[in-house]
Short mmCIF file of C-alpha atoms in Angstrom, two decimals:
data_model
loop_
_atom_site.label_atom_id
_atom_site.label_comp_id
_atom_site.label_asym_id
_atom_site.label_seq_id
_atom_site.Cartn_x
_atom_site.Cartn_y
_atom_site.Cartn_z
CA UNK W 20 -6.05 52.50 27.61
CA UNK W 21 -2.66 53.33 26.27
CA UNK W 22 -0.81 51.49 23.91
CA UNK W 23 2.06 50.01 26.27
CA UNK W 24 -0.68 49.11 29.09
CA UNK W 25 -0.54 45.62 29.93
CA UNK W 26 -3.72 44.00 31.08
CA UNK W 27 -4.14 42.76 34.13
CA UNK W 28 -2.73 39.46 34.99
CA UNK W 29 1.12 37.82 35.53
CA UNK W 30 3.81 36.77 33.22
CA UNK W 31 2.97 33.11 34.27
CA UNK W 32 -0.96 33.31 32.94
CA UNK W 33 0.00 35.48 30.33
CA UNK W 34 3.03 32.41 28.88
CA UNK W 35 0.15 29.61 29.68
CA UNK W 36 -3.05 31.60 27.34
CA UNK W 37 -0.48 31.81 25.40
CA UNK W 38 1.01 28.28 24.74
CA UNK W 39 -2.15 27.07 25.12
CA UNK W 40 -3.85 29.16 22.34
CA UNK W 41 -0.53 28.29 20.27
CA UNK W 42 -1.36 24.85 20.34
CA UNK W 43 -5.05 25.41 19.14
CA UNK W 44 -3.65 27.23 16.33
CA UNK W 45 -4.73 30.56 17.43
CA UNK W 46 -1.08 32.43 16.92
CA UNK W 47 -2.31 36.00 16.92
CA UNK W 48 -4.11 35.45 20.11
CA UNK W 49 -0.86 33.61 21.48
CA UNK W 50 0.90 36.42 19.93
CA UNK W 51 -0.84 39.10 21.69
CA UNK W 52 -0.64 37.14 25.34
CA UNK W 53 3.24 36.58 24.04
CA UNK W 54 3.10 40.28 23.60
CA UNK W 55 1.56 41.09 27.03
CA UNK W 56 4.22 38.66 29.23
CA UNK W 57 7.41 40.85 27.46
CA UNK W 58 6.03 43.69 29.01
CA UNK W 59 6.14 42.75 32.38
CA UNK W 60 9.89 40.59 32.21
CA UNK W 61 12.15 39.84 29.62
CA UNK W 62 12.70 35.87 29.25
CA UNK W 63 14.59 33.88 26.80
CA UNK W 64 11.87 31.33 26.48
CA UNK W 65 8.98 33.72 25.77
CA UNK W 66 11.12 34.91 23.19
CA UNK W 67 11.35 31.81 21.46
CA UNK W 68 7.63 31.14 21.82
CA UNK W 69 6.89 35.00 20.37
CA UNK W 70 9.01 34.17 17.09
CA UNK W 71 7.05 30.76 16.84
CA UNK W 72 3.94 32.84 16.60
CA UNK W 73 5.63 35.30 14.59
CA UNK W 74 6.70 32.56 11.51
CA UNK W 75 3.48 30.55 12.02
CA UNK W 76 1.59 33.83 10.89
CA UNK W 77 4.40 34.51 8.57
CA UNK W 78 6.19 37.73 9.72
CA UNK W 79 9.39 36.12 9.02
CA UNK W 80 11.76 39.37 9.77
CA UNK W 81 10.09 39.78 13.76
CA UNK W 82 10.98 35.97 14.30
CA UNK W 83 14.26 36.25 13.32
CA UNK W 84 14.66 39.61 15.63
CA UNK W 85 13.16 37.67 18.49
CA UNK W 86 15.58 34.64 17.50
CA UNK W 87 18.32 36.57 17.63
CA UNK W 88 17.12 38.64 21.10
CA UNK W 89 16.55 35.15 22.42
CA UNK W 90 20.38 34.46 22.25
CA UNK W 91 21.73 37.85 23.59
CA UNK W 92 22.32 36.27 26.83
CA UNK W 93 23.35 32.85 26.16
CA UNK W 94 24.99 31.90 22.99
CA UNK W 95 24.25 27.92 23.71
CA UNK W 96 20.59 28.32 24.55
CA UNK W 97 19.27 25.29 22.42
CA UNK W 98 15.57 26.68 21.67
CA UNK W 99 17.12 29.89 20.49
CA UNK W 100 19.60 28.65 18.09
CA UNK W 101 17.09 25.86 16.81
CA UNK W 102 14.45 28.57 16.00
CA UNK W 103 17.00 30.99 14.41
CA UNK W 104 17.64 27.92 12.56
CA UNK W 105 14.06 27.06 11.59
CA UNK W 106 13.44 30.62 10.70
CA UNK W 107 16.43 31.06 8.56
CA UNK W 108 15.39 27.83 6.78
CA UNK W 109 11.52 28.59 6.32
CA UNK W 110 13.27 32.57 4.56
CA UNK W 111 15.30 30.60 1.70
CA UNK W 112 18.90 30.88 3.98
CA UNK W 113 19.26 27.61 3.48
CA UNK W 114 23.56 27.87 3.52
CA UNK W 115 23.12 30.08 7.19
CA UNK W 116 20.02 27.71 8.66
CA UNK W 117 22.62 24.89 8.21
CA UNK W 118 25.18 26.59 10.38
CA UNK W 119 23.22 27.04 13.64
CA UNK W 120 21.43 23.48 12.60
CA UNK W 121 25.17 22.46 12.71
CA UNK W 122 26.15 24.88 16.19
CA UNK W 123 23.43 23.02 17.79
CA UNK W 124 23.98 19.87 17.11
CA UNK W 125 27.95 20.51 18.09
CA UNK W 126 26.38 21.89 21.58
CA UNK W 127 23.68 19.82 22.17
CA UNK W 128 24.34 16.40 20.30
CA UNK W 129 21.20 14.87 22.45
CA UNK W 130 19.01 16.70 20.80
CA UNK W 131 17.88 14.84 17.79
CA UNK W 132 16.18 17.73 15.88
CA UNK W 133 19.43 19.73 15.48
CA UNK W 134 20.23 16.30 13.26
CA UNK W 135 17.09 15.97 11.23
CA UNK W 136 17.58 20.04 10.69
CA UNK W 137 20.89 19.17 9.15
CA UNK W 138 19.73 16.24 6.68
CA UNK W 139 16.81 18.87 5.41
CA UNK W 140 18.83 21.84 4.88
CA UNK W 141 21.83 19.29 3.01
CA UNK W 142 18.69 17.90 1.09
CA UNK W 143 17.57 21.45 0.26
CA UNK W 144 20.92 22.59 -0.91
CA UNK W 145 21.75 19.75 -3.27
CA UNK W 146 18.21 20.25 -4.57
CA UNK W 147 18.88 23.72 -5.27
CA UNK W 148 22.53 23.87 -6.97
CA UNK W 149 22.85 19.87 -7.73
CA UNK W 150 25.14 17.12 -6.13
CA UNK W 151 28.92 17.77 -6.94
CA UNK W 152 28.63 13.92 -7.71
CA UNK W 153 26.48 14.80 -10.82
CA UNK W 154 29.33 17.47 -12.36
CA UNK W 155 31.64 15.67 -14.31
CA UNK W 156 34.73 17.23 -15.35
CA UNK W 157 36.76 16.32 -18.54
CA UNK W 158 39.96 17.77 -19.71
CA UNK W 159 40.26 16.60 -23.60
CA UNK W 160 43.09 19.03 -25.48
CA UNK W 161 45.59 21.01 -24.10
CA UNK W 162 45.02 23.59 -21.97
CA UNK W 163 46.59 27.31 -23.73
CA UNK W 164 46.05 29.45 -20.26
CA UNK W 165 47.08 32.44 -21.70
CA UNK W 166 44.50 32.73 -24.68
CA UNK W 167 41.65 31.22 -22.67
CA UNK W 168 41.96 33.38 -19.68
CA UNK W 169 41.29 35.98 -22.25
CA UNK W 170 38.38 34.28 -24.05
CA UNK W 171 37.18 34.44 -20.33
CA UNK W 172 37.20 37.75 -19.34
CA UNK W 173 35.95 39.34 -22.65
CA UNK W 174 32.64 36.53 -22.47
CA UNK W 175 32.13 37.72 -18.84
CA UNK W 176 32.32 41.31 -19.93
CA UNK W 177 29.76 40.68 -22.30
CA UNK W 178 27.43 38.73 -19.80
CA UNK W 179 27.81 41.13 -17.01
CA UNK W 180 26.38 43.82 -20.12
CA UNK W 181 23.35 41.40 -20.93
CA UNK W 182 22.66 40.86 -17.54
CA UNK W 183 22.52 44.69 -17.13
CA UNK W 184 19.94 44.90 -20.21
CA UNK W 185 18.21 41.84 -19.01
CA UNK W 186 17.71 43.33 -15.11
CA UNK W 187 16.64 46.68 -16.62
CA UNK W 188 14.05 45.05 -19.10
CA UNK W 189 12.49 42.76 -16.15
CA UNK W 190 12.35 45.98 -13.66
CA UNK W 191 9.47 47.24 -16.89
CA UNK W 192 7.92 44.41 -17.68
CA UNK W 193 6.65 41.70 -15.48
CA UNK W 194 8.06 37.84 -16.23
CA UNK W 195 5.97 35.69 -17.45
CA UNK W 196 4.94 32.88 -15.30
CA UNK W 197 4.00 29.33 -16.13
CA UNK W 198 0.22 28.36 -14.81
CA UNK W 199 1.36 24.74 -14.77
CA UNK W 200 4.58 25.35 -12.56
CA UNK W 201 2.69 27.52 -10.54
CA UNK W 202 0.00 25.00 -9.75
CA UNK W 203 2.26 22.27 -9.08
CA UNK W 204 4.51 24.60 -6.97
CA UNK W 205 1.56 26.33 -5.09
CA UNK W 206 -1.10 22.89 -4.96
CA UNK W 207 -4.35 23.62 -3.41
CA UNK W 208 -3.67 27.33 -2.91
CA UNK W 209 -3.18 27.47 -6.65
CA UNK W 210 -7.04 28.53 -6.53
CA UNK W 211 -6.65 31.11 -3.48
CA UNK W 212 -4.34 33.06 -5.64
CA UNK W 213 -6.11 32.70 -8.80
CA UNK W 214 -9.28 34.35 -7.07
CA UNK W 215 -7.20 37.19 -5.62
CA UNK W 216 -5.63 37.91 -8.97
CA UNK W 217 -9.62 38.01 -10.23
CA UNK W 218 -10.56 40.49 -7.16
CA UNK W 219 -7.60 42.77 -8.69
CA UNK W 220 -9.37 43.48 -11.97
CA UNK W 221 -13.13 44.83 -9.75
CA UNK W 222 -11.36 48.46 -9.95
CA UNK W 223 -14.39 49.48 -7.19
CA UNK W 224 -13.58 47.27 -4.95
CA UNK W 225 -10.01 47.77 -4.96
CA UNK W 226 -10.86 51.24 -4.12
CA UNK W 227 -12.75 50.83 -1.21
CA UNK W 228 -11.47 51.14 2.34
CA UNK W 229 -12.12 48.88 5.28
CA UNK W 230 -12.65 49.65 8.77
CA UNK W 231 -9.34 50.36 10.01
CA UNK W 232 -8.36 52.44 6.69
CA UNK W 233 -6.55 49.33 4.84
CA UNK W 234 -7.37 49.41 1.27
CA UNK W 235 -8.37 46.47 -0.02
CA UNK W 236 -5.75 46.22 -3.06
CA UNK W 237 -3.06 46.18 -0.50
CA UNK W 238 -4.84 43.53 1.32
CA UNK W 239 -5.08 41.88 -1.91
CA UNK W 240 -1.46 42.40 -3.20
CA UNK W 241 -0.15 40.96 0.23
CA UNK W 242 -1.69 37.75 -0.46
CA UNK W 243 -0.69 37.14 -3.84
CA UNK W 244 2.89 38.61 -2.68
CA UNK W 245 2.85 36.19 0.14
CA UNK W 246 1.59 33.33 -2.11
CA UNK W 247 4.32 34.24 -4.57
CA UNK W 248 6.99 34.24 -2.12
CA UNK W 249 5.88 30.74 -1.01
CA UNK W 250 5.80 29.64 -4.56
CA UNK W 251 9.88 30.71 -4.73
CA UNK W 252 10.60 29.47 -1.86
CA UNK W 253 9.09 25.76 -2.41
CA UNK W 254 10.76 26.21 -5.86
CA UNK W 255 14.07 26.34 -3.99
CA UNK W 256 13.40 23.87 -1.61
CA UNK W 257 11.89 21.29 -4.00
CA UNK W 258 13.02 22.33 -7.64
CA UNK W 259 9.84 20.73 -10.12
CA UNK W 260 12.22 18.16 -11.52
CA UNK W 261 13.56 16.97 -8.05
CA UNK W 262 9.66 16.19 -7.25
CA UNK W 263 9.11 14.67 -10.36
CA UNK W 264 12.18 12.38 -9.60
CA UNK W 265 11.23 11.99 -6.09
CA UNK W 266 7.49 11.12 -7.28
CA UNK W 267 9.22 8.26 -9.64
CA UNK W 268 11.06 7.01 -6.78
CA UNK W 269 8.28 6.90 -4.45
CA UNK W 270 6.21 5.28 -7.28
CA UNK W 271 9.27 2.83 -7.57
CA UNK W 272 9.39 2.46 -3.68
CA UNK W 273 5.70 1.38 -3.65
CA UNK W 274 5.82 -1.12 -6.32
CA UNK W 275 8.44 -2.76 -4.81
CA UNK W 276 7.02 -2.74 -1.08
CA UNK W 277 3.47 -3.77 -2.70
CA UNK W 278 5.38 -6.53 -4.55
CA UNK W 279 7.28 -8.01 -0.98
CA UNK W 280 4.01 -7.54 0.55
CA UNK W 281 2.12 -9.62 -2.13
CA UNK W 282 5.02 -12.32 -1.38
CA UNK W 283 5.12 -12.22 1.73
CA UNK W 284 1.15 -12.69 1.81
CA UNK W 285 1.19 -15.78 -0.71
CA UNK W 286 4.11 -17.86 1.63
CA UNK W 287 1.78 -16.85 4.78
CA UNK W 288 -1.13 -18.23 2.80
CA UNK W 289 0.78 -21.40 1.08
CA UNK W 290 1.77 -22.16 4.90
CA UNK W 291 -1.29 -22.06 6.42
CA UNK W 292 -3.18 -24.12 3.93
CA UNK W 293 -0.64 -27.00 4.59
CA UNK W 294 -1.37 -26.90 8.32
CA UNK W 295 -5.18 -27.20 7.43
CA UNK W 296 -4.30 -29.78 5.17
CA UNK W 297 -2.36 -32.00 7.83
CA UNK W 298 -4.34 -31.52 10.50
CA UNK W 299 -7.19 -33.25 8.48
CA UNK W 300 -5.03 -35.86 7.49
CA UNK W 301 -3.60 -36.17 11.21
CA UNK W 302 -7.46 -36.46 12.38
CA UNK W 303 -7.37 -33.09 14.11
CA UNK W 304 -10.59 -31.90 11.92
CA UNK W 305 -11.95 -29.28 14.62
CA UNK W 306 -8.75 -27.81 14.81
CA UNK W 307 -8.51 -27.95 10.54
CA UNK W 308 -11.76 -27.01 10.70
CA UNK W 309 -11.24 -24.18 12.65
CA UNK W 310 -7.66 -23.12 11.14
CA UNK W 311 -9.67 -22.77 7.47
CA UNK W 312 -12.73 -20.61 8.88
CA UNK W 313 -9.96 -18.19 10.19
CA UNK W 314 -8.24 -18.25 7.40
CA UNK W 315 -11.08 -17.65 5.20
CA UNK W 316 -12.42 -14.07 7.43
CA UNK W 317 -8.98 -13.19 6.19
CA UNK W 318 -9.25 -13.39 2.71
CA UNK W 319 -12.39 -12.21 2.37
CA UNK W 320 -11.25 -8.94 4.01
CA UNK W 321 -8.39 -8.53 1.55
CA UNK W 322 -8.78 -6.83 -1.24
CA UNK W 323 -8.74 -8.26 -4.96
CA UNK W 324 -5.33 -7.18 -5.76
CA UNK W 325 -3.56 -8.22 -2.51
CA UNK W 326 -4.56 -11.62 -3.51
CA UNK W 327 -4.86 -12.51 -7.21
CA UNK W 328 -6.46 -15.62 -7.11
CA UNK W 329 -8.78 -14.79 -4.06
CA UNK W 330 -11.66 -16.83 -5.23
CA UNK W 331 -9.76 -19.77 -6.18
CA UNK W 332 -8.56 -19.76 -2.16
CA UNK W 333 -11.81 -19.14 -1.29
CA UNK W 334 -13.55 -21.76 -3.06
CA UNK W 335 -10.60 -24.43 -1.46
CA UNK W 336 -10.93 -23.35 1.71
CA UNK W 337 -14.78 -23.99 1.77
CA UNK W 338 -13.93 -27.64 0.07
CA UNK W 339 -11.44 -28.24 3.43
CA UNK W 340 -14.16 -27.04 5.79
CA UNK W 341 -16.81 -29.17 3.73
CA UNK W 342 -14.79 -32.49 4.11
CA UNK W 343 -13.70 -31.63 7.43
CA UNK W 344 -16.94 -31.63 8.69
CA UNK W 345 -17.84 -34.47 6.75
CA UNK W 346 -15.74 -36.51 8.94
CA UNK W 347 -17.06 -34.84 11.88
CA UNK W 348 -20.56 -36.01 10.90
CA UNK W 349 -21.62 -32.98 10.50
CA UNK W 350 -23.33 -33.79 7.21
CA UNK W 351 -25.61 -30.95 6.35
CA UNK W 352 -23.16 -28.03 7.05
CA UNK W 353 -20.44 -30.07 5.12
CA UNK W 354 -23.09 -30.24 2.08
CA UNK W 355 -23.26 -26.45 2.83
CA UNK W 356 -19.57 -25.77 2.42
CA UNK W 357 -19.56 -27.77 -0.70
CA UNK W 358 -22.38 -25.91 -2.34
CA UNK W 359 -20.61 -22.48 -1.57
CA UNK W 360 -17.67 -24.04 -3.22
CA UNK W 361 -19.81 -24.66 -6.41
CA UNK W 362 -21.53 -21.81 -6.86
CA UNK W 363 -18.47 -19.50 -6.06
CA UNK W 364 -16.83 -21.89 -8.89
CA UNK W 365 -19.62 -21.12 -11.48
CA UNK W 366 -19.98 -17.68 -10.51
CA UNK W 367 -16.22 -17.45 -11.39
CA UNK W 368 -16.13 -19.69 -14.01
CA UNK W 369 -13.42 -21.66 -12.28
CA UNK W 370 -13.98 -24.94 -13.86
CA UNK W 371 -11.30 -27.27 -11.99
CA UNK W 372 -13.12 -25.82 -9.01
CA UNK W 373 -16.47 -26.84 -9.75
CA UNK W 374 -15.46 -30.68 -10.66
CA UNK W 375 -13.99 -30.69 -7.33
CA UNK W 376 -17.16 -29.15 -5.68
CA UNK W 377 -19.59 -31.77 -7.87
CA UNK W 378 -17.22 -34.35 -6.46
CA UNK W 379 -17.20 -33.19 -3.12
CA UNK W 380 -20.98 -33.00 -3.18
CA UNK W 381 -21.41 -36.22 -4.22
CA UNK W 382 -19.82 -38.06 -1.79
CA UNK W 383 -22.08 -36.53 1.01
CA UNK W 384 -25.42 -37.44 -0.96
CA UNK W 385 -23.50 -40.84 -0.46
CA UNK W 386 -23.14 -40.64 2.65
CA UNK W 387 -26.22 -39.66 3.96
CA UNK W 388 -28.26 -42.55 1.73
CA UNK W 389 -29.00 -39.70 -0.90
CA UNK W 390 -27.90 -42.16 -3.70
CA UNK W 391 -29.63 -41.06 -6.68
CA UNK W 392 -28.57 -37.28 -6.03
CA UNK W 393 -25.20 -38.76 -5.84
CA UNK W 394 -25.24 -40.34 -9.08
CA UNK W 395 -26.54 -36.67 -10.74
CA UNK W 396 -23.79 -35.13 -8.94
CA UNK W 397 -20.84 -37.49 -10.30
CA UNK W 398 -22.59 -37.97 -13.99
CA UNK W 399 -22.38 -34.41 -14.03
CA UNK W 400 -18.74 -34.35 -13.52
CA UNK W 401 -17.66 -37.19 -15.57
CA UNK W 402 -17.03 -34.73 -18.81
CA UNK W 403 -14.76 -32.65 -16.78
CA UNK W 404 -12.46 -35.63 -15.69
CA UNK W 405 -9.13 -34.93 -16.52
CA UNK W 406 -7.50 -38.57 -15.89
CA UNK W 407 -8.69 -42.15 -16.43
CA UNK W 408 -7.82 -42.64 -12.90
CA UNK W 409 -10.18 -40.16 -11.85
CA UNK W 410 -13.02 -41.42 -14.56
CA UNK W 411 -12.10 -45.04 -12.91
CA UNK W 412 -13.26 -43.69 -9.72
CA UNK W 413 -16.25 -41.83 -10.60
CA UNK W 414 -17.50 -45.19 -12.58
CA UNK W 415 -17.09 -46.97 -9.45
CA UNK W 416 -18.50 -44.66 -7.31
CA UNK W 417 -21.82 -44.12 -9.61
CA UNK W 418 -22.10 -48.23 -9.87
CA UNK W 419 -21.90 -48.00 -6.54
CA UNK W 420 -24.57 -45.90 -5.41
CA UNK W 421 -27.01 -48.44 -8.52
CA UNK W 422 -26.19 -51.28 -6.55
CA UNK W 423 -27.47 -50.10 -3.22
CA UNK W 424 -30.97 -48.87 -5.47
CA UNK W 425 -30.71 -52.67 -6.12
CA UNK W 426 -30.06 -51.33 -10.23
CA UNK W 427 -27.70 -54.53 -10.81
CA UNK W 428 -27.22 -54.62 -14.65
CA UNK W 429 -26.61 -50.69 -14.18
CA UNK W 430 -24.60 -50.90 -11.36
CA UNK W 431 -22.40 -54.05 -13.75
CA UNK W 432 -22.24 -51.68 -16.60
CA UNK W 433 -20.28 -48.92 -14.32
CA UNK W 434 -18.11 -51.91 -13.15
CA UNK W 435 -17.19 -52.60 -16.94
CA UNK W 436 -16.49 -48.65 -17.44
CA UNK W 437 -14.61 -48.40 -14.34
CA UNK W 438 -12.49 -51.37 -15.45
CA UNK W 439 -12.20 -50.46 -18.87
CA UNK W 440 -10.81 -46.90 -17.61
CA UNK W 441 -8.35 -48.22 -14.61
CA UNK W 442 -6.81 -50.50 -17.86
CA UNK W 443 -6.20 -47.53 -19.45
CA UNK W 444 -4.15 -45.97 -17.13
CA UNK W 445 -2.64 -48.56 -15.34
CA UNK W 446 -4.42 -48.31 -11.77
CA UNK W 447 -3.95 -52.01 -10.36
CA UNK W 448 -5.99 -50.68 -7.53
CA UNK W 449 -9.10 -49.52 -9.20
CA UNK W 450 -8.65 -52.32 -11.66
CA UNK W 451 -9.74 -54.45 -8.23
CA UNK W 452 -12.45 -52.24 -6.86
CA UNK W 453 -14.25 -52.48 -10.38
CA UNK W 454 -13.80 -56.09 -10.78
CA UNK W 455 -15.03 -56.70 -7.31
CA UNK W 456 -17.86 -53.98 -7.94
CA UNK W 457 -19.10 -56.42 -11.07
CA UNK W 458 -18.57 -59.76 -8.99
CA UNK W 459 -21.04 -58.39 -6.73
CA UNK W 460 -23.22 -57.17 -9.72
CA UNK W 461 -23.16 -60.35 -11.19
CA UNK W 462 -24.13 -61.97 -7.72
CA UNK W 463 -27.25 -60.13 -6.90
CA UNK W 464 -28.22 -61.23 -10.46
CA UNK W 465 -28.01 -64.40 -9.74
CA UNK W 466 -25.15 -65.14 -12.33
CA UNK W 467 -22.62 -66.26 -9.51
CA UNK W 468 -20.19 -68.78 -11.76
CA UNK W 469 -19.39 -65.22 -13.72
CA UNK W 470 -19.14 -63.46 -10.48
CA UNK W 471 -16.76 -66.63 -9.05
CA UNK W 472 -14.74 -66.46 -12.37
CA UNK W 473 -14.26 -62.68 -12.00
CA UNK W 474 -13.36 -62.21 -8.31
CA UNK W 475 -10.84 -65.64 -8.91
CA UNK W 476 -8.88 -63.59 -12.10
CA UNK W 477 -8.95 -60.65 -9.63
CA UNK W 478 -7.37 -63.49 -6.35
CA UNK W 479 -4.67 -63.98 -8.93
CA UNK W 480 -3.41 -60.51 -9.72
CA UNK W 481 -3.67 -59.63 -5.84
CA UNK W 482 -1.63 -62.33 -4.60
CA UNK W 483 0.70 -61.82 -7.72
CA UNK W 484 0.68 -58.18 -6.58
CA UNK W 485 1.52 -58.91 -3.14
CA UNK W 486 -1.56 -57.04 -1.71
CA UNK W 487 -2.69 -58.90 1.49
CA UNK W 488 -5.85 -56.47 2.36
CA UNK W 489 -7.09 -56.98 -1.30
CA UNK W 490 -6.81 -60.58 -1.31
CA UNK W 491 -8.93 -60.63 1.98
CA UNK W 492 -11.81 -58.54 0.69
CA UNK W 493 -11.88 -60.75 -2.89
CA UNK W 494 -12.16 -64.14 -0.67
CA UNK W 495 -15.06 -62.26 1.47
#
């Protein structure tokens, strides 16, 4: 078949196997159905689509020409001047790129990638030469124009002679290049061109001849001269110190988004546990219940440094579940939540959290009749009371539960502690509840003139107090 036959088919098929092998990535396929449709017509379009293929397989000079053929006929066609563009950008032209990125944009302001071509070519420019906001002149003596004009010519006389020396000297010898810049310039193909400089030192095998009679060291010295003409032209478009700027910004960028995040996460958090919270104090404990459980999937899924004190949350949400569903009657998966709480707390050594738990827990032994559990549990806690409010209330609670085991003298003794401790800090409230916890003592001892005297003292201080409810449990 002769070189300029086309193969059978029509400029439509031919465009489609093209575009459709372009988008699989297959450009020298494309390229060669690309090829086949010029043949039979000429058409702007399949122009632009040939020089696509061309800079995708990096022939920049045949895109350009096809660029450039593409806007013979119509100066304002807006896929021509856009790829001349793109090509002119992707060869180092930065300066000319930004003039048909500009022309476009001034002929076709609809088109929004005329505008983002613009803002990349401005950002490749100043990170080539520098912002003219970073130049700062400064004029501090006199200016003698005469003598200095002077100074100037003679030093570029001399410079234009060491640049003469310096281009003949680096047309001999080969610069030396810096492995580090080149692997941060040239990233994962770093390796490629390592290996290829490696294949250059086999002298056999750059010797040998393929196939089509292409030696292998020119195959060879293309790629590292492609790879090296990549590694200037990143240079240019990203200098080393405007990515390691760039890198500290988008380091700086992250911290700070992380940071909003991590606030924004904690008020989310802070706002949800209040609804839990006043739902069970409004009564709505399915709905708490509920709220906490949901809550709770969340956290879990959250990684530790999202939330800092994820276990802490945890553990609280499992005590608002456990005395949620304490209220519910629901005693044995509200014992459950509890225990989770604890061992979460010990595992964690979170020792506010485990009081709570112990305290928690003890209450539903309580409730369910489990007395002497529920004097273990509290006994237990009673070192890690923080308050004599709180040690009032444990007393109580422990005399309590050795009053219903029918443990009188025991269940006095608490009432004395419990006393002693609401004395100390002041608790008019649980100074009642103990005295009225030893009057009853003292009655199923028998010894009901010290039980009398004690609930009368107590009468007293109520109605002193102005407490109505107290005074009616005293007199019952």
């Amino acid at each position: 078949m002769a070189a300029d036959a086309v193969p059978a088919g029509t400029f439509p098929s031919f465009v489609a196997e093209g575009t459709r092998l372009g988008r699989r990535g297959e450009h020298g396929k494309a390229l060669a159905c690309f090829n086949n449709a010029l043949k039979l017509r000429g058409d702007k379009h399949c122009l632009v689509a040939r020089s696509e293929c061309h800079l995708k397989l990096g022939d920049t000079e045949n895109a350009l020409k096809d660029a450039e053929a593409s806007l013979q006929s119509d100066k304002t066609f807006s896929k021509g001047l856009y790829q001349k563009a793109e090509t002119l950008y992707t060869m180092g032209d930065f300066e000319f790129a930004l003039v048909f990125y500009h022309r476009g944009h001034r002929l076709h302001p609809e088109l929004e990638k005329f505008r983002l071509g613009i803002q990349k070519c401005e950002e490749a420019i100043v990170n080539c030469v520098g912002s003219p906001s970073s130049v700062k002149l400064e004029l501090k003596e006199d200016l003698c124009f005469v003598s200095r004009q002077a100074e100037s010519r003679k030093a570029n006389e001399k410079l234009q002679i060491r640049l003469t020396k310096d281009q003949k000297w680096t047309k001999k010898q080969k610069p030396v290049r810096n492995p580090r810049t080149e692997r941060q310039l040239l990233g994962e193909f770093y390796a490629d061109k390592v290996y290829l400089e490696k294949l250059l030192k086999d002298k056999e095998l750059m010797e040998s001849t393929m196939k089509e009679g292409i030696k292998v060291r020119d195959l060879v010295l293309s790629g590292i001269s492609y790879l090296e003409s990549r590694s200037r032209f990143w240079q240019q478009l990203q200098p080393l110190y405007a990515r390691r700027r760039e890198h500290k910004l988008r380091q700086q960028r992250w911290a700070r988004d992380k940071e909003q995040q991590r606030a924004e996460l904690g008020r989310y958090i802070v706002r949800t546990m209040e609804d839990i919270d006043t739902l069970l104090a409004e009564g709505c404990l399915e709905e708490s219940c509920k709220k906490a459980e949901h809550l709770l999937t969340k956290i879990q899924g959250w990684p530790d440094e999202k939330v800092p004190n994820k276990m802490e949350l945890i553990g609280n949400l499992h005590s608002r579940m456990g005395n949620a569903r304490l209220e519910m009657g629901q005693m044995e998966a509200a014992l459950q939540s509890h225990r989770a709480h604890l061992e979460l707390a010990r595992h964690h050594n979170l020792p506010d959290a485990v009081s709570r738990a112990l305290g928690d827990m003890g209450r539903v032994y309580a409730r369910t009749g489990k007395f002497q559990k529920a004097i273990d549990t509290w006994e237990e806690k009673v070192p890690m009371a923080k308050c004599s409010s709180e040690k009032a209330w444990l007393f109580h609670e422990i005399g309590q539960c050795y009053l219903l085991l029918n443990e009188a003298e025991t269940a006095q003794s608490y009432g004395e502690e419990s006393l002693q401790a609401a004395g100390e800090a002041g608790d008019d409230e649980w100074q009642l509840h103990a005295t009225v916890l030893m009057a009853r003592a003292q009655a199923k001892r028998k010894d009901f003139w010290a039980a009398i005297t004690s609930l009368e003292k107590e009468l007293a201080k109520a109605q002193h107090l102005q407490k109505g409810a107290a005074q009616e449990v005293i007199v019952a």
